[in-house]
Tab-separated table of C-alpha atoms in Angstrom:
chain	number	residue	atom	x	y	z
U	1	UNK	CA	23.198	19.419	-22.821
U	2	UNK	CA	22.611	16.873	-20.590
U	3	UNK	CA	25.049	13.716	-20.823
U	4	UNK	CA	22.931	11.248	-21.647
U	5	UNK	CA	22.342	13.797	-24.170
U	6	UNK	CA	26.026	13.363	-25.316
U	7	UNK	CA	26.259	9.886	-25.245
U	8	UNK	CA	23.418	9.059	-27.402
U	9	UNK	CA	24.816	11.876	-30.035
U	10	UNK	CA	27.825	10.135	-29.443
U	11	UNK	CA	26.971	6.274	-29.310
U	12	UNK	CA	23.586	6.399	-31.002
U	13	UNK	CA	23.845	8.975	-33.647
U	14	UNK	CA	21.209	7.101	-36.371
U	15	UNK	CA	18.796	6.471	-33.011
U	16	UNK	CA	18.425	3.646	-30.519
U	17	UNK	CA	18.013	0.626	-32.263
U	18	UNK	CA	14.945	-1.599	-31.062
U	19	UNK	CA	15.203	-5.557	-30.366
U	20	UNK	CA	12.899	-8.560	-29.573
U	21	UNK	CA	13.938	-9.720	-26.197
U	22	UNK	CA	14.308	-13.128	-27.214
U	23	UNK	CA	17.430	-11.608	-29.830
U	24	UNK	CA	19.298	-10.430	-26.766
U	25	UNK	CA	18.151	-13.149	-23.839
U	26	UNK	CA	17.189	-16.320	-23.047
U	27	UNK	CA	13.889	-17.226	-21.083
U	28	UNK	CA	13.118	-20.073	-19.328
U	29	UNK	CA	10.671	-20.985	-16.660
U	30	UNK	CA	11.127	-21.552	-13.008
U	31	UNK	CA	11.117	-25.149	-10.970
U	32	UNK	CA	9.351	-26.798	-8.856
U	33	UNK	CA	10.681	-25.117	-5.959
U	34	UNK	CA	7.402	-25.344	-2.788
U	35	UNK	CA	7.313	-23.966	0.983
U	36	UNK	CA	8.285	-27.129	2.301
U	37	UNK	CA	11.899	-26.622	0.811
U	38	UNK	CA	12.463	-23.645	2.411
U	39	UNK	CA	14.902	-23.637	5.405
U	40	UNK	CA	16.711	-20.881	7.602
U	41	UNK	CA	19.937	-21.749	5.896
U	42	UNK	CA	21.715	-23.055	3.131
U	43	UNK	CA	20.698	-22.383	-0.831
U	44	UNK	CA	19.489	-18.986	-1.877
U	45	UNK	CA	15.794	-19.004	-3.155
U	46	UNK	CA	13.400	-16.322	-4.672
U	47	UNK	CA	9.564	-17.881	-4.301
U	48	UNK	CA	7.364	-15.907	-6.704
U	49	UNK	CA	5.045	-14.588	-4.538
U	50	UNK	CA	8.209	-12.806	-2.847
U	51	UNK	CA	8.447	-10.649	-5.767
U	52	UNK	CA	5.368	-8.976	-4.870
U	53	UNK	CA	5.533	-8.791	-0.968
U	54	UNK	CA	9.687	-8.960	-0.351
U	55	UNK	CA	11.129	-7.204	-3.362
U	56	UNK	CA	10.887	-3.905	-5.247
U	57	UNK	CA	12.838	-3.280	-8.438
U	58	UNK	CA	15.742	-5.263	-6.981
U	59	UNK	CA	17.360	-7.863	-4.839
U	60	UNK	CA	20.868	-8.095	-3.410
U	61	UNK	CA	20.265	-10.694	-0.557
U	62	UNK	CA	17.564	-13.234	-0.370
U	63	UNK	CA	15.523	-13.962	2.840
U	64	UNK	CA	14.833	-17.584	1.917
U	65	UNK	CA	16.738	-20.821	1.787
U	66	UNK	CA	16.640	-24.292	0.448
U	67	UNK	CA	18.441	-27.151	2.065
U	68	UNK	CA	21.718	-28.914	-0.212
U	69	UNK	CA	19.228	-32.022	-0.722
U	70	UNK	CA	16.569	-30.560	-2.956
U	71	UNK	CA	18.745	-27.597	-4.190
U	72	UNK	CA	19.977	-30.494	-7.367
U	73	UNK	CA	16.329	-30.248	-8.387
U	74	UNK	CA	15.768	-26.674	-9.044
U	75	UNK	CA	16.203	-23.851	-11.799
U	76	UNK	CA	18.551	-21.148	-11.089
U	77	UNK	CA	18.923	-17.341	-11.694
U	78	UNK	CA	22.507	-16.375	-12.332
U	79	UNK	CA	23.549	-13.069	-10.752
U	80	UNK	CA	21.567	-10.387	-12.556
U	81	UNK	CA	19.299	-12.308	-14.217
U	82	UNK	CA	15.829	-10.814	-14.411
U	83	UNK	CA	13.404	-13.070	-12.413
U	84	UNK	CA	9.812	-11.991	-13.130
U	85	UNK	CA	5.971	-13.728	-11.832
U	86	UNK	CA	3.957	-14.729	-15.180
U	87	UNK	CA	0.857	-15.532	-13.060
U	88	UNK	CA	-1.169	-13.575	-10.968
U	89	UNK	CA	-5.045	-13.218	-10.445
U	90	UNK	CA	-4.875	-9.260	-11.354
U	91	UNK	CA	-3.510	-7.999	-14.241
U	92	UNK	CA	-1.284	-5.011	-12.815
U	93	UNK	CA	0.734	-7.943	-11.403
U	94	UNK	CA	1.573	-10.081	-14.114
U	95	UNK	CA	5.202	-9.716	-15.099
U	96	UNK	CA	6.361	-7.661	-11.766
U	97	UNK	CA	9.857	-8.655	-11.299
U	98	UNK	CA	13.353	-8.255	-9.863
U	99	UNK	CA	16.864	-8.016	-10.933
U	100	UNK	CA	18.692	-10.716	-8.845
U	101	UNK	CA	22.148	-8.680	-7.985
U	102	UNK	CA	23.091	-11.428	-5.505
U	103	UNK	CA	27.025	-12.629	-5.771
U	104	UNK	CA	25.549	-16.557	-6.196
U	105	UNK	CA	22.978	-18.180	-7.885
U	106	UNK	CA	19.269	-18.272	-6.469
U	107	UNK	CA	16.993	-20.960	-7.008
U	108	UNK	CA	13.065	-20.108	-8.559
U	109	UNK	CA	10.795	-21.233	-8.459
U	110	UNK	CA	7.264	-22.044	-11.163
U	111	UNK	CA	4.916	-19.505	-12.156
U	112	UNK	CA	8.334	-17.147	-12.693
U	113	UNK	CA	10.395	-16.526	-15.982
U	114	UNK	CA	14.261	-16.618	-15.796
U	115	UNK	CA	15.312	-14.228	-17.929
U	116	UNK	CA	19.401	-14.347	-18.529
U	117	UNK	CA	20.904	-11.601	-20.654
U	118	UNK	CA	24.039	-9.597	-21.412
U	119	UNK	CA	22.426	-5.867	-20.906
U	120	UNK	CA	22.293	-3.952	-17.343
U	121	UNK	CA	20.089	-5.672	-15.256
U	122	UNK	CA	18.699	-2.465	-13.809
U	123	UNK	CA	18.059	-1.275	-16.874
U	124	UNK	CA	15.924	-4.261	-18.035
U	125	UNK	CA	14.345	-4.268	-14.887
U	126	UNK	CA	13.228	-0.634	-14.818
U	127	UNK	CA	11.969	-0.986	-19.148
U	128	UNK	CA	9.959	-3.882	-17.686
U	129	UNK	CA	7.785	-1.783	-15.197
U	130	UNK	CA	7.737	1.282	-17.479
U	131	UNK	CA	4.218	1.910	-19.408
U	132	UNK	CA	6.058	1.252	-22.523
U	133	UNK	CA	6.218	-2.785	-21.301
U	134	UNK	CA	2.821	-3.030	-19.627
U	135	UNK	CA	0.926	-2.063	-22.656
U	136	UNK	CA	2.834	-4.575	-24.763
U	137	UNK	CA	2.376	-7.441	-21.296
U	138	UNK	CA	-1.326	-6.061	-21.562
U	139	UNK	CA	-2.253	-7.628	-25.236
U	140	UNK	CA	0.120	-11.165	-24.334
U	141	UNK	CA	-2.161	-11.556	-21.213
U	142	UNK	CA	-4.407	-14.354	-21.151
U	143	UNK	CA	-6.752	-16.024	-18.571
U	144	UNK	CA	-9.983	-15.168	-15.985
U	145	UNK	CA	-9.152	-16.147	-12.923
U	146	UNK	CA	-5.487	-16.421	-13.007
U	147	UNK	CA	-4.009	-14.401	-15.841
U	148	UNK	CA	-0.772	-15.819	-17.381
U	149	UNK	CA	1.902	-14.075	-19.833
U	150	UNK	CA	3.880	-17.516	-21.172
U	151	UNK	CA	7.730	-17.096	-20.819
U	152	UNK	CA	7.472	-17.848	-25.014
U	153	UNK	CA	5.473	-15.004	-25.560
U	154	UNK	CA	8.121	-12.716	-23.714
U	155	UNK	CA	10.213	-13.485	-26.652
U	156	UNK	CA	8.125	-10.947	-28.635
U	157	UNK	CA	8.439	-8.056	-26.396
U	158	UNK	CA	10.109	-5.423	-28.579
U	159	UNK	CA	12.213	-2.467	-26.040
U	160	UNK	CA	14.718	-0.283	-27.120
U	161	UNK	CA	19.172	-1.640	-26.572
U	162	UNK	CA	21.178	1.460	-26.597
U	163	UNK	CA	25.109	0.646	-26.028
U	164	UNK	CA	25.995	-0.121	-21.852
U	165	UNK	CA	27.350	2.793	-21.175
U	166	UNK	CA	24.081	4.988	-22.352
U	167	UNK	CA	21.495	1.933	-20.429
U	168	UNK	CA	24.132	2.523	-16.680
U	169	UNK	CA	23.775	6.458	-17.614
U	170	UNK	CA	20.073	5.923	-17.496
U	171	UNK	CA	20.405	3.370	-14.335
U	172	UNK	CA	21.962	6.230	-12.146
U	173	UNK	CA	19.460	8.789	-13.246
U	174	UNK	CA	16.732	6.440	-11.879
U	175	UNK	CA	18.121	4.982	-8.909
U	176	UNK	CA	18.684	8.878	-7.515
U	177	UNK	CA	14.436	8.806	-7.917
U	178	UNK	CA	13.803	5.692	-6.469
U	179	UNK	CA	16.698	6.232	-3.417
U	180	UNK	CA	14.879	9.649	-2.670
U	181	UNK	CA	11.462	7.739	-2.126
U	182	UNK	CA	12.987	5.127	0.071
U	183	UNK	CA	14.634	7.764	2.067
U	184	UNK	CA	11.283	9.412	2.613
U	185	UNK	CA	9.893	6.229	3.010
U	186	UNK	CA	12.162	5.916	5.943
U	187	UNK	CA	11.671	8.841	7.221
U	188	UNK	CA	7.568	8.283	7.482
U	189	UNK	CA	7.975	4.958	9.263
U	190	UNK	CA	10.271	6.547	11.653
U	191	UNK	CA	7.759	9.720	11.808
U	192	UNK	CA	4.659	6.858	12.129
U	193	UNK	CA	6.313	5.187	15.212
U	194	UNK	CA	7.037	8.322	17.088
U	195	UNK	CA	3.415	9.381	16.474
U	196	UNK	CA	2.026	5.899	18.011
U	197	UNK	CA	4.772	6.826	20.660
U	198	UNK	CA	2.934	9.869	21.642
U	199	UNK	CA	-0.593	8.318	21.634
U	200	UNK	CA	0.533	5.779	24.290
U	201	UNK	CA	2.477	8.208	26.022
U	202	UNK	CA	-0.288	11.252	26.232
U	203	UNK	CA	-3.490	9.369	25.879
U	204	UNK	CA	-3.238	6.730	28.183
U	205	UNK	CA	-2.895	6.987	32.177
U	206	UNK	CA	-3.025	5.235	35.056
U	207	UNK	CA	-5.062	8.010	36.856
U	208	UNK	CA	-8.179	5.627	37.324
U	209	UNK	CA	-10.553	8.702	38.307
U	210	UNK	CA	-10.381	10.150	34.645
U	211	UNK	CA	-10.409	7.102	32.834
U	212	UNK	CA	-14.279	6.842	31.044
U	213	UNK	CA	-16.042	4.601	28.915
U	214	UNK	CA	-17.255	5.251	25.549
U	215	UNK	CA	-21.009	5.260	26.597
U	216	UNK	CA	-20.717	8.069	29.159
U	217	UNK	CA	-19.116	10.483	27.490
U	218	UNK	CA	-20.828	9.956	23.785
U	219	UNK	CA	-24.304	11.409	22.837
U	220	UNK	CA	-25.091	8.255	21.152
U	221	UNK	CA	-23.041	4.725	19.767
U	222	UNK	CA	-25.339	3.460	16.614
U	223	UNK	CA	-24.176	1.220	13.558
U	224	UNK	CA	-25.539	1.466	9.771
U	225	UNK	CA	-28.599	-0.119	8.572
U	226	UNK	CA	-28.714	-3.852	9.245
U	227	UNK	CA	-31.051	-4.656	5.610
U	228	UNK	CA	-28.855	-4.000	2.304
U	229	UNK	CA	-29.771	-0.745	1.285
U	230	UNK	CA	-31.971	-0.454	-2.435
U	231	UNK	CA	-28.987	0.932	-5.171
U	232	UNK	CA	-28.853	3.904	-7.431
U	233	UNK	CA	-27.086	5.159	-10.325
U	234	UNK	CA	-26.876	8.744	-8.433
U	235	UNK	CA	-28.044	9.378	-5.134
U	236	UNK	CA	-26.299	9.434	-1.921
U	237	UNK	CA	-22.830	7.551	-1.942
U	238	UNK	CA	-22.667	4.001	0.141
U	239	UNK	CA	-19.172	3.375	1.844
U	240	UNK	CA	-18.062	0.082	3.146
U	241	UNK	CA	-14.703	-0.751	5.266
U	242	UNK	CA	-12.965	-1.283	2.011
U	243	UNK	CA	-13.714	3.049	1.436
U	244	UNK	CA	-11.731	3.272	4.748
U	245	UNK	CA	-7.855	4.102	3.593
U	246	UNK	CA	-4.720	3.206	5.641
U	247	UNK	CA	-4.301	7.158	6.387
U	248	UNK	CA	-7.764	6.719	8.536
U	249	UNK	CA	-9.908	8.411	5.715
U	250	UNK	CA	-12.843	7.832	3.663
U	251	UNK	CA	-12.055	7.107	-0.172
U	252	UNK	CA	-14.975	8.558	-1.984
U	253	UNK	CA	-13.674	7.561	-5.156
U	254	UNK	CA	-15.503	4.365	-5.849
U	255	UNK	CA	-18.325	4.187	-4.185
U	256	UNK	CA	-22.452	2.368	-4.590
U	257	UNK	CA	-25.107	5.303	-4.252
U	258	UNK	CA	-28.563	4.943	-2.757
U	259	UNK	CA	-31.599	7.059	-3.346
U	260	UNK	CA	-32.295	10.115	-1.419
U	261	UNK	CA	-35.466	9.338	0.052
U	262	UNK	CA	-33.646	5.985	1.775
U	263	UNK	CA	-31.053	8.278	3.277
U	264	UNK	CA	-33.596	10.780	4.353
U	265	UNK	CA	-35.607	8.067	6.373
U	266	UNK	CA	-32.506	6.997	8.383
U	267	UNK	CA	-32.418	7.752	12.243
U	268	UNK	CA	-30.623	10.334	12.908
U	269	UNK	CA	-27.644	8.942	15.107
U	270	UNK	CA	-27.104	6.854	11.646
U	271	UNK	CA	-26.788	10.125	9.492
U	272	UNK	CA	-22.481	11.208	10.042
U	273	UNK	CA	-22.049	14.670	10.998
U	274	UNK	CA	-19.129	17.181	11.036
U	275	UNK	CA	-17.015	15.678	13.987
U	276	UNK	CA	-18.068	12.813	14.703
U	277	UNK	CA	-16.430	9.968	14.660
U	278	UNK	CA	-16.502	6.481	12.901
U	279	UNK	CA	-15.174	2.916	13.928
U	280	UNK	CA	-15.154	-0.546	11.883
U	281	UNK	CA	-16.468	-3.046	13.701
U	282	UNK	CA	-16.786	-5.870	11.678
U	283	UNK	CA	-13.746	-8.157	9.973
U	284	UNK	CA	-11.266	-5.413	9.588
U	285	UNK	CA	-12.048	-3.587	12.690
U	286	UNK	CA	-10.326	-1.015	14.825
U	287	UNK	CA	-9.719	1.893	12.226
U	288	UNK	CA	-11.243	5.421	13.483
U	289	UNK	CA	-11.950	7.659	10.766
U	290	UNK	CA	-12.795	11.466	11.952
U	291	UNK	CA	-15.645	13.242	9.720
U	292	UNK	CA	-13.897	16.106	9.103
U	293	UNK	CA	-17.317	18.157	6.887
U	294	UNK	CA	-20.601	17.608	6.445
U	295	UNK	CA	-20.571	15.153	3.485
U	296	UNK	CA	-23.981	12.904	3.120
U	297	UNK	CA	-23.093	9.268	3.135
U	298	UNK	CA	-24.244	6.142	4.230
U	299	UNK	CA	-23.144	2.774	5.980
U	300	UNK	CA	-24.363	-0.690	7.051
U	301	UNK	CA	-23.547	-2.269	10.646
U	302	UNK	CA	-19.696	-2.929	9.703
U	303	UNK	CA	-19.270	0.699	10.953
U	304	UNK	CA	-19.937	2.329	14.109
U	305	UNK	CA	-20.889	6.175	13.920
U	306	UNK	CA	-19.749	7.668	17.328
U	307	UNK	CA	-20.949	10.887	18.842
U	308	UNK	CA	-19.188	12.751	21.435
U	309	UNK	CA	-20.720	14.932	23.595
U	310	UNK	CA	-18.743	18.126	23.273
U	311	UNK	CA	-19.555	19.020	27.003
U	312	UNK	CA	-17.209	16.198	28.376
U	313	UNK	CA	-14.606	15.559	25.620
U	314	UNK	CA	-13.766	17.064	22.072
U	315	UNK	CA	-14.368	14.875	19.191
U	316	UNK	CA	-11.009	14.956	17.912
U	317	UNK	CA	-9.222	13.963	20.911
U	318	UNK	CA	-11.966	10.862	21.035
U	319	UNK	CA	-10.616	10.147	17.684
U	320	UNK	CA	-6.860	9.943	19.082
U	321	UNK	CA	-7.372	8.301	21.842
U	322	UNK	CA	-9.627	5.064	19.885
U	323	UNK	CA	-5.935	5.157	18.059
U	324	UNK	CA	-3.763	3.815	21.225
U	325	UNK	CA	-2.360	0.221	21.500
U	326	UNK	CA	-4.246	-0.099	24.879
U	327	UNK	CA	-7.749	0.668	22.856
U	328	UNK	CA	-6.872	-1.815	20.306
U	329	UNK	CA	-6.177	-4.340	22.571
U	330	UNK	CA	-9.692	-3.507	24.397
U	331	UNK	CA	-11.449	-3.774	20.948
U	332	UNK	CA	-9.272	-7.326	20.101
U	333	UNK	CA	-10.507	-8.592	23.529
U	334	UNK	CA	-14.410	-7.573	22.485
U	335	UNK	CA	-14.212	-9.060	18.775
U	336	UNK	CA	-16.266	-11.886	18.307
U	337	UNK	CA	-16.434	-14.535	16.577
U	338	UNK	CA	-14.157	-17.015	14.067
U	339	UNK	CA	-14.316	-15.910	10.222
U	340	UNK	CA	-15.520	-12.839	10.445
U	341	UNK	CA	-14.995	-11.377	14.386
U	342	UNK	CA	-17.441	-8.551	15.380
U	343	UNK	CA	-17.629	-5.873	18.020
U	344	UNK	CA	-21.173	-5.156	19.446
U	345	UNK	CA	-22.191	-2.077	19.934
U	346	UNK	CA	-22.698	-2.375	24.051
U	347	UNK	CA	-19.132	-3.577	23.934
U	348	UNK	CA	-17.822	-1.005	22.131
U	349	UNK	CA	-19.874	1.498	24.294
U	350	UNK	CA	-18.270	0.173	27.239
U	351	UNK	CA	-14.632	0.356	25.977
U	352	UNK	CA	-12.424	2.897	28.338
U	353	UNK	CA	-10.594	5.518	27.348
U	354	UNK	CA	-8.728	8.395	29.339
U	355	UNK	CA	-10.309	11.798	29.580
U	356	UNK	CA	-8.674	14.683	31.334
U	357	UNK	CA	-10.028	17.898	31.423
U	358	UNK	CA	-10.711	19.529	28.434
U	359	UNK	CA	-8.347	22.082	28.590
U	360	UNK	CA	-5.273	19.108	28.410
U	361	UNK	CA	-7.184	17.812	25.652
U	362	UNK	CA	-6.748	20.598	23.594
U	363	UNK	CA	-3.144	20.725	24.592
U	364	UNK	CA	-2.881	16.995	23.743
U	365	UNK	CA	-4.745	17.308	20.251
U	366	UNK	CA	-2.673	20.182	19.314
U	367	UNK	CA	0.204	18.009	19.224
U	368	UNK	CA	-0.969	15.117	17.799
U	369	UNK	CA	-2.654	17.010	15.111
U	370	UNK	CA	0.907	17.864	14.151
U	371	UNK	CA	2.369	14.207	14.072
U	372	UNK	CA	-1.099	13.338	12.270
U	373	UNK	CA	-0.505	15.704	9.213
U	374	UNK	CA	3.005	14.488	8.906
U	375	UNK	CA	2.415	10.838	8.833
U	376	UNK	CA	-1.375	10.904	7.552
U	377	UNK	CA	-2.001	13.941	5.462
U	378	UNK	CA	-2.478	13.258	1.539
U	379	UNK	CA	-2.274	17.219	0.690
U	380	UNK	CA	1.016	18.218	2.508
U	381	UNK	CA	2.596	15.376	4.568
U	382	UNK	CA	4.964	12.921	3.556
U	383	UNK	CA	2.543	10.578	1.870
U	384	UNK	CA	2.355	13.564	-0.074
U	385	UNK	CA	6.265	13.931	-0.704
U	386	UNK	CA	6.416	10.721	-1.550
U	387	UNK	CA	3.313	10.247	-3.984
U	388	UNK	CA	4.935	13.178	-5.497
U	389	UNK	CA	8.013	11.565	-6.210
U	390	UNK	CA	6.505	8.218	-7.464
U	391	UNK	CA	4.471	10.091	-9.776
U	392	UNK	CA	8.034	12.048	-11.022
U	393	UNK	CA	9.823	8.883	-10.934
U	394	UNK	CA	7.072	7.199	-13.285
U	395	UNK	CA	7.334	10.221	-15.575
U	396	UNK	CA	10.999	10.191	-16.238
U	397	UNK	CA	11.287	6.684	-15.917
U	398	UNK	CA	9.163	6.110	-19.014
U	399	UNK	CA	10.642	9.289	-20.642
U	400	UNK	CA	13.765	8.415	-20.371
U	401	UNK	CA	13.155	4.438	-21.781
U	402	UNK	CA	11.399	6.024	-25.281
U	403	UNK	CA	14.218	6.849	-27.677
């Protein structure tokens, strides 16, 4: 028996009792704290879009300050008070909050609940991202374009109160989850630099005699269709940038289709094969994406379809060496344009990269193919180890909070 087991036997023997939370806390809204109050020194502050781009489950230090003169003007959170954002224009985000653990109070501001209680903070704060909250935050929800939850409908929200000691029993349980993710978190970043280490360091050389560009060593440099293609219901799946992932991959998942018979009229520089290679080129440019199989897709002119002619340089070493700092910097230099900055085709073509023979390629793509899997590689890398433990994190989390 486990001894959260024992405690609730001991503590909780009838069951966990269940309370509103406006019988165990008081909510109020935030104040008018705005931008133009913050300062490098002087008053702690949480702003509420922090929550979402600063903050995880908790905060012990703030990274914003208000000067002494406005600080009379504000709302504070005590230390561990639950500060959560009731406004947000997607629905996952409404009520995503922190636990303030710093030792003095923090100033809020609107568009954020102050929630003050006598419970473990951390254990509020994890019961308000389980399942068991968002389903209740799903039906108090209101709105189109900005969705609000009112701080007087958090009053409602029913969650389960077992004694202290049984909520910190629970609190340690968690935190060993969500310290194990940060740790591999850690870990990838460090991984992610050394990786871009060794793509400066192998792939770029001041050998001027082996340095190419893209033209001369690719069969041909096209772009999707220019015209919006005619949709489907089934057919052939249509990718934009936004299919692109962070880990340099196609996301197939949600995805247009087109009919056959448009695909099958395309040139066929425009149709991706099995190792070649892809480049955005329009808005978010710069990512390379290798086609790894033989999948039938298509793309407009926001992607470049790259193929390398085998003969002079293998396609997965092209596809590490459009990856350098030195290549980016090329492509920034070649984007055109204000709102939405584009790279032409004859200016990607004549982008330069380093090619060495083809036996130092392989010995170069061996290596980075190892760094790649580690940092990139959805299957057995550490996104993996970490999605992983997310995923096992969410499970016990709300396991744990259902009594």
């Amino acid at each position: 028996m486990s001894k959260l087991d024992t405690l609730i036997q001991q503590l909780c023997p009838d069951g966990v009792e269940y309370k509103k939370l406006g019988d165990i806390a008081t909510i109020t809204r935030g104040g008018n704290l705005q931008k133009k109050d913050f300062t490098d020194t002087g008053i702690p502050c949480i702003h509420y879009g922090q929550i979402y781009t600063k903050y995880g489950l908790f905060a012990d230090k703030t990274f914003t300050f208000i000067s002494k003169q406005s600080a009379s003007k504000q709302k504070y959170a005590e230390p561990n008070d639950i500060v959560m954002a009731v406004t947000s224009e997607n629905l996952e985000d409404v009520c995503k909050c922190v636990a303030w653990l710093g030792d003095v109070p923090a100033a809020v501001s609107g568009h954020t609940a102050i929630i003050h209680h006598g419970q473990n903070p951390k254990y509020l704060c994890y019961y308000f991202h389980s399942s068991h909250f968002q389903n209740q935050k799903n039906r108090m929800a209101h709105g189109t374009k900005v969705i609000e939850v009112t701080p007087n409908k958090l009053t409602d929200i029913l969650l389960p109160v077992p004694p202290l000691e049984i909520q910190c029993e629970i609190v340690r349980i968690l935190d060993n989850f969500t310290e194990l993710t940060a740790e591999l978190t850690a870990e990838l970043t460090a991984r992610t630099k050394q990786y871009n280490y060794y793509l400066d360091t192998l792939l770029v050389s001041k050998c001027t005699d082996k340095v190419r560009a893209l033209k001369t060593v690719c069969l041909s440099i096209a772009d999707g269709d220019h015209m919006p293609p005619p949709k489907a219901d089934s057919g052939v799946p249509f990718i934009t940038i936004s299919n692109i992932t962070k880990n340099k991959t196609i996301d197939f998942s949600n995805v247009m289709y087109v009919p056959r018979d448009y695909y099958n009229k395309l040139a066929d520089k425009r149709k991706a094969r099995q190792q070649d290679v892809l480049y955005t080129v329009v808005g978010s440019f710069g990512t390379p994406v290798f086609v790894s199989d033989n999948t039938e897709f298509v793309f407009q002119r926001h992607i470049a379809i790259l193929r390398p002619d085998k003969k002079q340089i293998l396609p997965r070493y092209m596809y590490f060496a459009m990856q350098t700092s030195d290549f980016f910097k090329q492509a920034d230099k070649a984007a055109k344009g204000a709102a939405q900055r584009t790279i032409g085709l004859a200016s990607l073509g004549n982008m330069k990269i380093y090619v060495p023979s083809l036996e130092e390629q392989r010995r170069i793509v061996s290596i980075l193919d190892r760094f790649d899997a580690l940092c990139n590689d959805l299957t057995s890398g550490l996104p993996a180890e970490i999605e992983a433990r997310k995923k096992q994190y969410e499970y016990y989390r709300d396991k744990l909070l259902q009594f």
